[in-house]
GROMACS .gro file of C-alpha atoms in nm:
model
  122
    1MET     CA    1   0.966   2.866  -1.159
    2THR     CA    2   1.015   3.141  -0.903
    3ARG     CA    3   1.378   3.177  -1.017
    4ILE     CA    4   1.313   3.171  -1.394
    5LEU     CA    5   1.449   3.526  -1.434
    6ASP     CA    6   1.778   3.434  -1.265
    7GLN     CA    7   1.847   3.078  -1.384
    8PRO     CA    8   2.045   2.965  -1.688
    9TYR     CA    9   1.852   2.933  -2.013
   10SER     CA   10   1.898   2.556  -2.038
   11LEU     CA   11   1.763   2.500  -1.685
   12ASN     CA   12   1.459   2.715  -1.760
   13LEU     CA   13   1.389   2.509  -2.071
   14GLN     CA   14   1.407   2.188  -1.868
   15VAL     CA   15   1.180   2.315  -1.590
   16THR     CA   16   0.917   2.450  -1.827
   17SER     CA   17   0.932   2.131  -2.033
   18VAL     CA   18   0.856   1.917  -1.728
   19LEU     CA   19   0.572   2.146  -1.619
   20SER     CA   20   0.423   2.144  -1.970
   21LEU     CA   21   0.429   1.766  -1.978
   22LEU     CA   22   0.263   1.750  -1.637
   23ALA     CA   23  -0.005   1.994  -1.756
   24THR     CA   24  -0.090   1.767  -2.049
   25PHE     CA   25  -0.133   1.463  -1.825
   26PRO     CA   26  -0.504   1.374  -1.804
   27HIS     CA   27  -0.551   1.392  -1.428
   28PRO     CA   28  -0.809   1.630  -1.273
   29HIS     CA   29  -0.591   1.730  -0.977
   30LEU     CA   30  -0.293   1.816  -1.199
   31HIS     CA   31  -0.523   2.005  -1.434
   32GLU     CA   32  -0.668   2.201  -1.143
   33TYR     CA   33  -0.334   2.279  -0.978
   34LEU     CA   34  -0.147   2.373  -1.295
   35LEU     CA   35  -0.418   2.532  -1.509
   36ASP     CA   36  -0.692   2.673  -1.283
   37PRO     CA   37  -0.624   3.036  -1.189
   38TYR     CA   38  -0.924   3.042  -0.955
   39LEU     CA   39  -0.809   2.751  -0.740
   40THR     CA   40  -0.863   2.823  -0.370
   41LEU     CA   41  -0.548   2.749  -0.172
   42ALA     CA   42  -0.466   2.717   0.195
   43PRO     CA   43  -0.267   3.008   0.340
   44GLY     CA   44   0.099   2.985   0.243
   45CYS     CA   45   0.036   2.749  -0.052
   46ARG     CA   46   0.115   2.846  -0.407
   47SER     CA   47  -0.021   2.729  -0.739
   48LEU     CA   48   0.152   2.767  -1.073
   49PHE     CA   49  -0.071   3.066  -1.142
   50SER     CA   50   0.025   3.242  -0.818
   51VAL     CA   51   0.393   3.179  -0.888
   52LEU     CA   52   0.361   3.320  -1.240
   53VAL     CA   53   0.182   3.630  -1.106
   54ARG     CA   54   0.463   3.689  -0.858
   55VAL     CA   55   0.730   3.639  -1.127
   56MET     CA   56   0.552   3.886  -1.355
   57GLY     CA   57   0.541   4.145  -1.078
   58ASP     CA   58   0.912   4.098  -1.016
   59LEU     CA   59   0.979   4.125  -1.388
   60MET     CA   60   0.789   4.452  -1.422
   61GLN     CA   61   0.993   4.606  -1.140
   62ARG     CA   62   1.323   4.488  -1.288
   63LEU     CA   63   1.246   4.610  -1.638
   64GLN     CA   64   1.190   4.964  -1.511
   65ARG     CA   65   1.557   4.972  -1.410
   66VAL     CA   66   1.691   4.843  -1.743
   67PRO     CA   67   1.751   5.114  -2.006
   68HIS     CA   68   1.632   5.028  -2.358
   69PHE     CA   69   1.488   4.698  -2.242
   70ARG     CA   70   1.264   4.654  -2.548
   71ALA     CA   71   1.555   4.680  -2.792
   72LYS     CA   72   1.770   4.450  -2.578
   73LEU     CA   73   1.489   4.195  -2.546
   74LEU     CA   74   1.442   4.197  -2.923
   75LEU     CA   75   1.816   4.145  -2.972
   76VAL     CA   76   1.819   3.848  -2.732
   77ARG     CA   77   1.520   3.694  -2.914
   78GLN     CA   78   1.704   3.729  -3.243
   79GLN     CA   79   2.019   3.577  -3.092
   80LEU     CA   80   1.822   3.277  -2.962
   81LEU     CA   81   1.674   3.228  -3.309
   82GLY     CA   82   2.023   3.246  -3.464
   83MET     CA   83   1.934   3.554  -3.667
   84VAL     CA   84   2.218   3.765  -3.527
   85PRO     CA   85   2.549   3.667  -3.370
   86GLY     CA   86   2.540   3.625  -2.994
   87GLU     CA   87   2.716   3.912  -2.823
   88GLN     CA   88   2.742   3.949  -2.448
   89MET     CA   89   2.539   4.229  -2.291
   90ASP     CA   90   2.402   4.326  -1.953
   91HIS     CA   91   2.094   4.141  -1.827
   92THR     CA   92   2.121   3.857  -2.080
   93VAL     CA   93   2.007   3.596  -1.826
   94LEU     CA   94   1.704   3.811  -1.741
   95PHE     CA   95   1.605   3.855  -2.105
   96LYS     CA   96   1.647   3.486  -2.184
   97GLY     CA   97   1.427   3.415  -1.882
   98VAL     CA   98   1.165   3.654  -2.021
   99VAL     CA   99   1.166   3.474  -2.356
  100VAL     CA  100   1.125   3.133  -2.189
  101LEU     CA  101   0.853   3.271  -1.961
  102GLU     CA  102   0.659   3.413  -2.253
  103GLU     CA  103   0.681   3.094  -2.455
  104PHE     CA  104   0.585   2.885  -2.151
  105CYS     CA  105   0.275   3.098  -2.089
  106LYS     CA  106   0.172   3.055  -2.453
  107GLU     CA  107   0.220   2.681  -2.423
  108LEU     CA  108   0.013   2.665  -2.103
  109ALA     CA  109  -0.264   2.865  -2.271
  110ALA     CA  110  -0.266   2.623  -2.565
  111ILE     CA  111  -0.275   2.322  -2.331
  112ALA     CA  112  -0.562   2.473  -2.131
  113LEU     CA  113  -0.753   2.548  -2.451
  114VAL     CA  114  -0.712   2.196  -2.584
  115LYS     CA  115  -0.793   2.025  -2.254
  116GLY     CA  116  -1.092   2.243  -2.174
  117PRO     CA  117  -1.249   2.240  -1.828
  118PRO     CA  118  -1.172   1.935  -1.612
  119GLU     CA  119  -1.429   1.656  -1.613
  120GLY     CA  120  -1.616   1.626  -1.289
  121PRO     CA  121  -1.953   1.574  -1.129
  122PRO     CA  122  -2.219   1.828  -1.228
   0.00000   0.00000   0.00000
């Protein structure tokens, strides 16, 4: 996940698919590790939430250096939906990574909503 902005589109789809499936698995430790943003970790350990926060920080820095990033991101979204022909442009891998990241975050939010808080002792 840390390389989602630099990896090929197909690899990002595979990685996020596996993580989504793991998040739906009914196990309290998986639920906690993948869906709990308040999980206390040992120094040097990362949760999915901490990785996503780091990726978002990296993304915000990169987008400041890309001229017309909103228009280019919209064009890449349309290309992925097949609405416009796919033309090569700068930062295509980055923008495809952004689209996958956004959709993955929506999917995680839906999974967390459906699963609710993990079952445990009161």
